[in-house]
Amino acid sequence: GIVLGHGDDAQQWDGPLLSEIAATLANAGFIVVRYRSTAKELRRQRMFEKALDVCATSPYARCVQRWVLAGIGHGARLAAIVGSRARGHVCGYVFLSYPLTVSGTDRRLARALAKQLESVQGLQEWI
């Protein structure tokens, strides 16, 4: 199964990119879960955690053995943070336009998260 998180703009939730990704994955037979939140960072993090918890306990997703956490922008960063505390089994991540830290903050978290990634493509100026 796949949990998709949107970026800072909650309108991305039902925008063309995430909608197309969700539809394509669902048509391929994957359980796809999305959430929408216009809240601040910490609340969005809790909502992502709750979405993953619901996935782990939902009768509709009983067949899912492993989860992929995916996100665009800050939704990708939230996926990385939430994945380390996930109750269900997380087997991978997909990060689109991935900021590891909020601008102007300590980069130690970014370096720690980057060490856990097997592959990074694109600009690595955030490390």
PDB file of N, CA, C and O in Angstrom, residues 27-97:
ATOM      1  N   ASN A  27      -5.093   1.796 -10.048  1.00  0.00           N
ATOM      2  CA  ASN A  27      -5.417   0.971 -11.216  1.00  0.00           C
ATOM      3  C   ASN A  27      -4.464  -0.205 -11.365  1.00  0.00           C
ATOM      4  O   ASN A  27      -4.821  -1.227 -11.942  1.00  0.00           O
ATOM      5  N   ALA A  28      -3.253  -0.059 -10.826  1.00  0.00           N
ATOM      6  CA  ALA A  28      -2.273  -1.147 -10.868  1.00  0.00           C
ATOM      7  C   ALA A  28      -2.487  -2.139  -9.719  1.00  0.00           C
ATOM      8  O   ALA A  28      -1.750  -3.111  -9.590  1.00  0.00           O
ATOM      9  N   GLY A  29      -3.481  -1.876  -8.859  1.00  0.00           N
ATOM     10  CA  GLY A  29      -3.816  -2.815  -7.807  1.00  0.00           C
ATOM     11  C   GLY A  29      -3.326  -2.458  -6.417  1.00  0.00           C
ATOM     12  O   GLY A  29      -3.505  -3.236  -5.479  1.00  0.00           O
ATOM     13  N   PHE A  30      -2.735  -1.286  -6.253  1.00  0.00           N
ATOM     14  CA  PHE A  30      -2.245  -0.873  -4.939  1.00  0.00           C
ATOM     15  C   PHE A  30      -3.348  -0.188  -4.138  1.00  0.00           C
ATOM     16  O   PHE A  30      -4.196   0.488  -4.698  1.00  0.00           O
ATOM     17  N   ILE A  31      -3.319  -0.354  -2.827  1.00  0.00           N
ATOM     18  CA  ILE A  31      -4.170   0.426  -1.925  1.00  0.00           C
ATOM     19  C   ILE A  31      -3.472   1.778  -1.773  1.00  0.00           C
ATOM     20  O   ILE A  31      -2.295   1.832  -1.410  1.00  0.00           O
ATOM     21  N   VAL A  32      -4.164   2.872  -2.083  1.00  0.00           N
ATOM     22  CA  VAL A  32      -3.580   4.209  -2.013  1.00  0.00           C
ATOM     23  C   VAL A  32      -4.387   5.052  -1.025  1.00  0.00           C
ATOM     24  O   VAL A  32      -5.613   5.101  -1.104  1.00  0.00           O
ATOM     25  N   VAL A  33      -3.683   5.685  -0.090  1.00  0.00           N
ATOM     26  CA  VAL A  33      -4.329   6.528   0.915  1.00  0.00           C
ATOM     27  C   VAL A  33      -3.750   7.933   0.802  1.00  0.00           C
ATOM     28  O   VAL A  33      -2.530   8.100   0.701  1.00  0.00           O
ATOM     29  N   ARG A  34      -4.646   8.928   0.793  1.00  0.00           N
ATOM     30  CA  ARG A  34      -4.220  10.326   0.812  1.00  0.00           C
ATOM     31  C   ARG A  34      -4.948  11.022   1.943  1.00  0.00           C
ATOM     32  O   ARG A  34      -6.004  10.595   2.376  1.00  0.00           O
ATOM     33  N   TYR A  35      -4.373  12.091   2.418  1.00  0.00           N
ATOM     34  CA  TYR A  35      -5.022  12.916   3.433  1.00  0.00           C
ATOM     35  C   TYR A  35      -4.868  14.370   3.017  1.00  0.00           C
ATOM     36  O   TYR A  35      -4.021  14.699   2.194  1.00  0.00           O
ATOM     37  N   ARG A  36      -5.682  15.226   3.586  1.00  0.00           N
ATOM     38  CA  ARG A  36      -5.609  16.654   3.275  1.00  0.00           C
ATOM     39  C   ARG A  36      -5.547  17.431   4.584  1.00  0.00           C
ATOM     40  O   ARG A  36      -6.331  17.186   5.490  1.00  0.00           O
ATOM     41  N   SER A  37      -4.625  18.352   4.666  1.00  0.00           N
ATOM     42  CA  SER A  37      -4.498  19.162   5.871  1.00  0.00           C
ATOM     43  C   SER A  37      -3.988  20.549   5.515  1.00  0.00           C
ATOM     44  O   SER A  37      -2.989  20.687   4.821  1.00  0.00           O
ATOM     45  N   THR A  38      -4.677  21.551   6.033  1.00  0.00           N
ATOM     46  CA  THR A  38      -4.222  22.934   5.863  1.00  0.00           C
ATOM     47  C   THR A  38      -3.557  23.431   7.142  1.00  0.00           C
ATOM     48  O   THR A  38      -3.239  24.602   7.259  1.00  0.00           O
ATOM     49  N   ALA A  39      -3.342  22.524   8.085  1.00  0.00           N
ATOM     50  CA  ALA A  39      -2.802  22.885   9.398  1.00  0.00           C
ATOM     51  C   ALA A  39      -1.301  23.171   9.339  1.00  0.00           C
ATOM     52  O   ALA A  39      -0.648  22.969   8.319  1.00  0.00           O
ATOM     53  N   LYS A  40      -0.775  23.607  10.462  1.00  0.00           N
ATOM     54  CA  LYS A  40       0.662  23.868  10.597  1.00  0.00           C
ATOM     55  C   LYS A  40       1.436  22.551  10.621  1.00  0.00           C
ATOM     56  O   LYS A  40       0.874  21.472  10.722  1.00  0.00           O
ATOM     57  N   GLU A  41       2.743  22.656  10.585  1.00  0.00           N
ATOM     58  CA  GLU A  41       3.657  21.527  10.448  1.00  0.00           C
ATOM     59  C   GLU A  41       3.408  20.379  11.436  1.00  0.00           C
ATOM     60  O   GLU A  41       3.242  19.230  11.023  1.00  0.00           O
ATOM     61  N   LEU A  42       3.384  20.655  12.714  1.00  0.00           N
ATOM     62  CA  LEU A  42       3.245  19.584  13.700  1.00  0.00           C
ATOM     63  C   LEU A  42       1.902  18.868  13.560  1.00  0.00           C
ATOM     64  O   LEU A  42       1.826  17.642  13.634  1.00  0.00           O
ATOM     65  N   ARG A  43       0.858  19.616  13.324  1.00  0.00           N
ATOM     66  CA  ARG A  43      -0.469  19.010  13.142  1.00  0.00           C
ATOM     67  C   ARG A  43      -0.499  18.153  11.882  1.00  0.00           C
ATOM     68  O   ARG A  43      -1.083  17.081  11.862  1.00  0.00           O
ATOM     69  N   ARG A  44       0.144  18.607  10.812  1.00  0.00           N
ATOM     70  CA  ARG A  44       0.211  17.822   9.573  1.00  0.00           C
ATOM     71  C   ARG A  44       0.984  16.530   9.809  1.00  0.00           C
ATOM     72  O   ARG A  44       0.631  15.484   9.275  1.00  0.00           O
ATOM     73  N   GLN A  45       2.014  16.602  10.613  1.00  0.00           N
ATOM     74  CA  GLN A  45       2.788  15.404  10.946  1.00  0.00           C
ATOM     75  C   GLN A  45       1.899  14.398  11.679  1.00  0.00           C
ATOM     76  O   GLN A  45       1.904  13.215  11.362  1.00  0.00           O
ATOM     77  N   ARG A  46       1.128  14.879  12.626  1.00  0.00           N
ATOM     78  CA  ARG A  46       0.210  13.997  13.367  1.00  0.00           C
ATOM     79  C   ARG A  46      -0.859  13.409  12.455  1.00  0.00           C
ATOM     80  O   ARG A  46      -1.260  12.262  12.620  1.00  0.00           O
ATOM     81  N   MET A  47      -1.317  14.194  11.480  1.00  0.00           N
ATOM     82  CA  MET A  47      -2.324  13.679  10.554  1.00  0.00           C
ATOM     83  C   MET A  47      -1.735  12.604   9.651  1.00  0.00           C
ATOM     84  O   MET A  47      -2.398  11.618   9.339  1.00  0.00           O
ATOM     85  N   PHE A  48      -0.492  12.772   9.226  1.00  0.00           N
ATOM     86  CA  PHE A  48       0.172  11.746   8.423  1.00  0.00           C
ATOM     87  C   PHE A  48       0.296  10.468   9.255  1.00  0.00           C
ATOM     88  O   PHE A  48       0.027   9.367   8.763  1.00  0.00           O
ATOM     89  N   GLU A  49       0.697  10.610  10.528  1.00  0.00           N
ATOM     90  CA  GLU A  49       0.795   9.446  11.421  1.00  0.00           C
ATOM     91  C   GLU A  49      -0.555   8.757  11.565  1.00  0.00           C
ATOM     92  O   GLU A  49      -0.644   7.521  11.521  1.00  0.00           O
ATOM     93  N   LYS A  50      -1.604   9.539  11.738  1.00  0.00           N
ATOM     94  CA  LYS A  50      -2.949   8.980  11.893  1.00  0.00           C
ATOM     95  C   LYS A  50      -3.379   8.254  10.619  1.00  0.00           C
ATOM     96  O   LYS A  50      -3.976   7.165  10.686  1.00  0.00           O
ATOM     97  N   ALA A  51      -3.076   8.827   9.451  1.00  0.00           N
ATOM     98  CA  ALA A  51      -3.412   8.166   8.191  1.00  0.00           C
ATOM     99  C   ALA A  51      -2.728   6.806   8.107  1.00  0.00           C
ATOM    100  O   ALA A  51      -3.336   5.811   7.701  1.00  0.00           O
ATOM    101  N   LEU A  52      -1.471   6.739   8.508  1.00  0.00           N
ATOM    102  CA  LEU A  52      -0.747   5.475   8.476  1.00  0.00           C
ATOM    103  C   LEU A  52      -1.314   4.488   9.496  1.00  0.00           C
ATOM    104  O   LEU A  52      -1.444   3.295   9.217  1.00  0.00           O
ATOM    105  N   ASP A  53      -1.689   4.969  10.676  1.00  0.00           N
ATOM    106  CA  ASP A  53      -2.324   4.103  11.687  1.00  0.00           C
ATOM    107  C   ASP A  53      -3.645   3.532  11.172  1.00  0.00           C
ATOM    108  O   ASP A  53      -3.949   2.356  11.370  1.00  0.00           O
ATOM    109  N   VAL A  54      -4.431   4.372  10.529  1.00  0.00           N
ATOM    110  CA  VAL A  54      -5.704   3.910   9.968  1.00  0.00           C
ATOM    111  C   VAL A  54      -5.445   2.843   8.909  1.00  0.00           C
ATOM    112  O   VAL A  54      -6.144   1.835   8.849  1.00  0.00           O
ATOM    113  N   CYS A  55      -4.421   3.057   8.107  1.00  0.00           N
ATOM    114  CA  CYS A  55      -4.066   2.054   7.095  1.00  0.00           C
ATOM    115  C   CYS A  55      -3.734   0.709   7.734  1.00  0.00           C
ATOM    116  O   CYS A  55      -4.138  -0.343   7.247  1.00  0.00           O
ATOM    117  N   ALA A  56      -2.987   0.753   8.816  1.00  0.00           N
ATOM    118  CA  ALA A  56      -2.542  -0.475   9.469  1.00  0.00           C
ATOM    119  C   ALA A  56      -3.699  -1.247  10.089  1.00  0.00           C
ATOM    120  O   ALA A  56      -3.609  -2.462  10.272  1.00  0.00           O
ATOM    121  N   THR A  57      -4.802  -0.564  10.408  1.00  0.00           N
ATOM    122  CA  THR A  57      -5.912  -1.229  11.091  1.00  0.00           C
ATOM    123  C   THR A  57      -7.176  -1.337  10.241  1.00  0.00           C
ATOM    124  O   THR A  57      -8.151  -1.953  10.674  1.00  0.00           O
ATOM    125  N   SER A  58      -7.191  -0.783   9.064  1.00  0.00           N
ATOM    126  CA  SER A  58      -8.381  -0.771   8.226  1.00  0.00           C
ATOM    127  C   SER A  58      -8.690  -2.160   7.662  1.00  0.00           C
ATOM    128  O   SER A  58      -7.799  -2.856   7.168  1.00  0.00           O
ATOM    129  N   PRO A  59      -9.949  -2.554   7.703  1.00  0.00           N
ATOM    130  CA  PRO A  59     -10.317  -3.841   7.094  1.00  0.00           C
ATOM    131  C   PRO A  59     -10.111  -3.833   5.575  1.00  0.00           C
ATOM    132  O   PRO A  59      -9.911  -4.878   4.978  1.00  0.00           O
ATOM    133  N   TYR A  60     -10.131  -2.654   4.967  1.00  0.00           N
ATOM    134  CA  TYR A  60      -9.906  -2.549   3.528  1.00  0.00           C
ATOM    135  C   TYR A  60      -8.450  -2.800   3.151  1.00  0.00           C
ATOM    136  O   TYR A  60      -8.136  -3.085   2.009  1.00  0.00           O
ATOM    137  N   ALA A  61      -7.564  -2.646   4.116  1.00  0.00           N
ATOM    138  CA  ALA A  61      -6.126  -2.794   3.833  1.00  0.00           C
ATOM    139  C   ALA A  61      -5.526  -3.997   4.556  1.00  0.00           C
ATOM    140  O   ALA A  61      -4.317  -4.075   4.706  1.00  0.00           O
ATOM    141  N   ARG A  62      -6.368  -4.918   4.996  1.00  0.00           N
ATOM    142  CA  ARG A  62      -5.861  -6.102   5.693  1.00  0.00           C
ATOM    143  C   ARG A  62      -4.845  -6.887   4.873  1.00  0.00           C
ATOM    144  O   ARG A  62      -3.941  -7.492   5.407  1.00  0.00           O
ATOM    145  N   CYS A  63      -5.025  -6.876   3.570  1.00  0.00           N
ATOM    146  CA  CYS A  63      -4.139  -7.644   2.689  1.00  0.00           C
ATOM    147  C   CYS A  63      -2.761  -7.003   2.537  1.00  0.00           C
ATOM    148  O   CYS A  63      -1.826  -7.642   2.062  1.00  0.00           O
ATOM    149  N   VAL A  64      -2.607  -5.760   2.955  1.00  0.00           N
ATOM    150  CA  VAL A  64      -1.334  -5.052   2.761  1.00  0.00           C
ATOM    151  C   VAL A  64      -0.330  -5.477   3.829  1.00  0.00           C
ATOM    152  O   VAL A  64      -0.586  -5.347   5.015  1.00  0.00           O
ATOM    153  N   GLN A  65       0.791  -5.999   3.383  1.00  0.00           N
ATOM    154  CA  GLN A  65       1.861  -6.433   4.275  1.00  0.00           C
ATOM    155  C   GLN A  65       2.904  -5.337   4.504  1.00  0.00           C
ATOM    156  O   GLN A  65       3.518  -5.277   5.550  1.00  0.00           O
ATOM    157  N   ARG A  66       3.110  -4.516   3.460  1.00  0.00           N
ATOM    158  CA  ARG A  66       4.139  -3.481   3.529  1.00  0.00           C
ATOM    159  C   ARG A  66       3.599  -2.180   2.954  1.00  0.00           C
ATOM    160  O   ARG A  66       2.777  -2.191   2.054  1.00  0.00           O
ATOM    161  N   TRP A  67       4.111  -1.068   3.491  1.00  0.00           N
ATOM    162  CA  TRP A  67       3.670   0.253   3.066  1.00  0.00           C
ATOM    163  C   TRP A  67       4.832   1.052   2.507  1.00  0.00           C
ATOM    164  O   TRP A  67       5.946   0.975   3.000  1.00  0.00           O
ATOM    165  N   VAL A  68       4.535   1.844   1.496  1.00  0.00           N
ATOM    166  CA  VAL A  68       5.468   2.823   0.952  1.00  0.00           C
ATOM    167  C   VAL A  68       4.911   4.194   1.321  1.00  0.00           C
ATOM    168  O   VAL A  68       3.731   4.469   1.100  1.00  0.00           O
ATOM    169  N   LEU A  69       5.746   5.021   1.905  1.00  0.00           N
ATOM    170  CA  LEU A  69       5.343   6.388   2.251  1.00  0.00           C
ATOM    171  C   LEU A  69       5.888   7.317   1.179  1.00  0.00           C
ATOM    172  O   LEU A  69       7.082   7.294   0.877  1.00  0.00           O
ATOM    173  N   ALA A  70       5.008   8.107   0.609  1.00  0.00           N
ATOM    174  CA  ALA A  70       5.406   8.990  -0.482  1.00  0.00           C
ATOM    175  C   ALA A  70       4.882  10.393  -0.211  1.00  0.00           C
ATOM    176  O   ALA A  70       3.885  10.576   0.482  1.00  0.00           O
ATOM    177  N   GLY A  71       5.567  11.367  -0.770  1.00  0.00           N
ATOM    178  CA  GLY A  71       5.105  12.733  -0.601  1.00  0.00           C
ATOM    179  C   GLY A  71       5.796  13.671  -1.554  1.00  0.00           C
ATOM    180  O   GLY A  71       6.836  13.349  -2.123  1.00  0.00           O
ATOM    181  N   ILE A  72       5.183  14.815  -1.698  1.00  0.00           N
ATOM    182  CA  ILE A  72       5.755  15.871  -2.530  1.00  0.00           C
ATOM    183  C   ILE A  72       6.061  17.056  -1.622  1.00  0.00           C
ATOM    184  O   ILE A  72       5.278  17.384  -0.732  1.00  0.00           O
ATOM    185  N   GLY A  73       7.216  17.651  -1.804  1.00  0.00           N
ATOM    186  CA  GLY A  73       7.597  18.801  -0.987  1.00  0.00           C
ATOM    187  C   GLY A  73       7.686  18.435   0.480  1.00  0.00           C
ATOM    188  O   GLY A  73       8.275  17.429   0.858  1.00  0.00           O
ATOM    189  N   HIS A  74       7.054  19.233   1.311  1.00  0.00           N
ATOM    190  CA  HIS A  74       7.101  18.980   2.748  1.00  0.00           C
ATOM    191  C   HIS A  74       6.346  17.709   3.134  1.00  0.00           C
ATOM    192  O   HIS A  74       6.604  17.131   4.187  1.00  0.00           O
ATOM    193  N   GLY A  75       5.449  17.255   2.291  1.00  0.00           N
ATOM    194  CA  GLY A  75       4.803  15.964   2.524  1.00  0.00           C
ATOM    195  C   GLY A  75       5.810  14.829   2.471  1.00  0.00           C
ATOM    196  O   GLY A  75       5.696  13.831   3.187  1.00  0.00           O
ATOM    197  N   ALA A  76       6.839  14.973   1.642  1.00  0.00           N
ATOM    198  CA  ALA A  76       7.906  13.970   1.573  1.00  0.00           C
ATOM    199  C   ALA A  76       8.734  13.984   2.856  1.00  0.00           C
ATOM    200  O   ALA A  76       9.092  12.925   3.388  1.00  0.00           O
ATOM    201  N   ARG A  77       9.016  15.166   3.355  1.00  0.00           N
ATOM    202  CA  ARG A  77       9.772  15.262   4.613  1.00  0.00           C
ATOM    203  C   ARG A  77       8.975  14.655   5.762  1.00  0.00           C
ATOM    204  O   ARG A  77       9.502  13.930   6.605  1.00  0.00           O
ATOM    205  N   LEU A  78       7.675  14.910   5.785  1.00  0.00           N
ATOM    206  CA  LEU A  78       6.826  14.317   6.815  1.00  0.00           C
ATOM    207  C   LEU A  78       6.813  12.795   6.702  1.00  0.00           C
ATOM    208  O   LEU A  78       6.825  12.090   7.712  1.00  0.00           O
ATOM    209  N   ALA A  79       6.807  12.277   5.477  1.00  0.00           N
ATOM    210  CA  ALA A  79       6.835  10.821   5.285  1.00  0.00           C
ATOM    211  C   ALA A  79       8.101  10.227   5.900  1.00  0.00           C
ATOM    212  O   ALA A  79       8.055   9.172   6.539  1.00  0.00           O
ATOM    213  N   ALA A  80       9.232  10.900   5.731  1.00  0.00           N
ATOM    214  CA  ALA A  80      10.492  10.415   6.296  1.00  0.00           C
ATOM    215  C   ALA A  80      10.456  10.432   7.822  1.00  0.00           C
ATOM    216  O   ALA A  80      10.903   9.481   8.477  1.00  0.00           O
ATOM    217  N   ILE A  81       9.904  11.478   8.386  1.00  0.00           N
ATOM    218  CA  ILE A  81       9.846  11.596   9.847  1.00  0.00           C
ATOM    219  C   ILE A  81       8.881  10.570  10.427  1.00  0.00           C
ATOM    220  O   ILE A  81       9.187   9.861  11.381  1.00  0.00           O
ATOM    221  N   VAL A  82       7.709  10.460   9.841  1.00  0.00           N
ATOM    222  CA  VAL A  82       6.677   9.554  10.345  1.00  0.00           C
ATOM    223  C   VAL A  82       7.080   8.093  10.144  1.00  0.00           C
ATOM    224  O   VAL A  82       6.796   7.239  10.982  1.00  0.00           O
ATOM    225  N   GLY A  83       7.757   7.806   9.060  1.00  0.00           N
ATOM    226  CA  GLY A  83       8.140   6.421   8.766  1.00  0.00           C
ATOM    227  C   GLY A  83       8.974   5.774   9.844  1.00  0.00           C
ATOM    228  O   GLY A  83       8.841   4.570  10.106  1.00  0.00           O
ATOM    229  N   SER A  84       9.801   6.539  10.500  1.00  0.00           N
ATOM    230  CA  SER A  84      10.658   5.964  11.543  1.00  0.00           C
ATOM    231  C   SER A  84       9.867   5.558  12.781  1.00  0.00           C
ATOM    232  O   SER A  84      10.332   4.764  13.583  1.00  0.00           O
ATOM    233  N   ARG A  85       8.654   6.086  12.927  1.00  0.00           N
ATOM    234  CA  ARG A  85       7.822   5.760  14.091  1.00  0.00           C
ATOM    235  C   ARG A  85       6.606   4.920  13.732  1.00  0.00           C
ATOM    236  O   ARG A  85       5.724   4.723  14.555  1.00  0.00           O
ATOM    237  N   ALA A  86       6.557   4.433  12.507  1.00  0.00           N
ATOM    238  CA  ALA A  86       5.363   3.765  11.991  1.00  0.00           C
ATOM    239  C   ALA A  86       5.058   2.455  12.701  1.00  0.00           C
ATOM    240  O   ALA A  86       5.960   1.685  13.010  1.00  0.00           O
ATOM    241  N   ARG A  87       3.771   2.233  12.931  1.00  0.00           N
ATOM    242  CA  ARG A  87       3.321   0.988  13.549  1.00  0.00           C
ATOM    243  C   ARG A  87       3.298  -0.141  12.519  1.00  0.00           C
ATOM    244  O   ARG A  87       3.623  -1.270  12.827  1.00  0.00           O
ATOM    245  N   GLY A  88       2.894   0.167  11.298  1.00  0.00           N
ATOM    246  CA  GLY A  88       2.892  -0.821  10.225  1.00  0.00           C
ATOM    247  C   GLY A  88       4.283  -0.977   9.644  1.00  0.00           C
ATOM    248  O   GLY A  88       5.207  -0.228   9.965  1.00  0.00           O
ATOM    249  N   HIS A  89       4.460  -1.949   8.786  1.00  0.00           N
ATOM    250  CA  HIS A  89       5.770  -2.183   8.193  1.00  0.00           C
ATOM    251  C   HIS A  89       5.967  -1.266   6.990  1.00  0.00           C
ATOM    252  O   HIS A  89       5.249  -1.347   6.011  1.00  0.00           O
ATOM    253  N   VAL A  90       6.957  -0.393   7.079  1.00  0.00           N
ATOM    254  CA  VAL A  90       7.291   0.518   5.985  1.00  0.00           C
ATOM    255  C   VAL A  90       8.463  -0.082   5.223  1.00  0.00           C
ATOM    256  O   VAL A  90       9.517  -0.342   5.795  1.00  0.00           O
ATOM    257  N   CYS A  91       8.260  -0.326   3.931  1.00  0.00           N
ATOM    258  CA  CYS A  91       9.320  -0.959   3.141  1.00  0.00           C
ATOM    259  C   CYS A  91      10.046   0.020   2.239  1.00  0.00           C
ATOM    260  O   CYS A  91      11.067  -0.323   1.663  1.00  0.00           O
ATOM    261  N   GLY A  92       9.538   1.241   2.111  1.00  0.00           N
ATOM    262  CA  GLY A  92      10.230   2.190   1.256  1.00  0.00           C
ATOM    263  C   GLY A  92       9.606   3.569   1.272  1.00  0.00           C
ATOM    264  O   GLY A  92       8.552   3.789   1.876  1.00  0.00           O
ATOM    265  N   TYR A  93      10.290   4.481   0.608  1.00  0.00           N
ATOM    266  CA  TYR A  93       9.875   5.879   0.539  1.00  0.00           C
ATOM    267  C   TYR A  93      10.007   6.363  -0.893  1.00  0.00           C
ATOM    268  O   TYR A  93      10.893   5.932  -1.622  1.00  0.00           O
ATOM    269  N   VAL A  94       9.151   7.290  -1.259  1.00  0.00           N
ATOM    270  CA  VAL A  94       9.284   8.001  -2.530  1.00  0.00           C
ATOM    271  C   VAL A  94       9.158   9.481  -2.201  1.00  0.00           C
ATOM    272  O   VAL A  94       8.137   9.927  -1.674  1.00  0.00           O
ATOM    273  N   PHE A  95      10.205  10.232  -2.475  1.00  0.00           N
ATOM    274  CA  PHE A  95      10.236  11.658  -2.166  1.00  0.00           C
ATOM    275  C   PHE A  95      10.294  12.458  -3.460  1.00  0.00           C
ATOM    276  O   PHE A  95      11.233  12.314  -4.227  1.00  0.00           O
ATOM    277  N   LEU A  96       9.307  13.302  -3.673  1.00  0.00           N
ATOM    278  CA  LEU A  96       9.293  14.183  -4.836  1.00  0.00           C
ATOM    279  C   LEU A  96       9.537  15.595  -4.351  1.00  0.00           C
ATOM    280  O   LEU A  96       8.794  16.089  -3.494  1.00  0.00           O
ATOM    281  N   SER A  97      10.579  16.230  -4.854  1.00  0.00           N
ATOM    282  CA  SER A  97      10.908  17.589  -4.433  1.00  0.00           C
ATOM    283  C   SER A  97      11.030  17.640  -2.920  1.00  0.00           C
ATOM    284  O   SER A  97      10.220  18.211  -2.215  1.00  0.00           O
TER     285      SER A  97
END
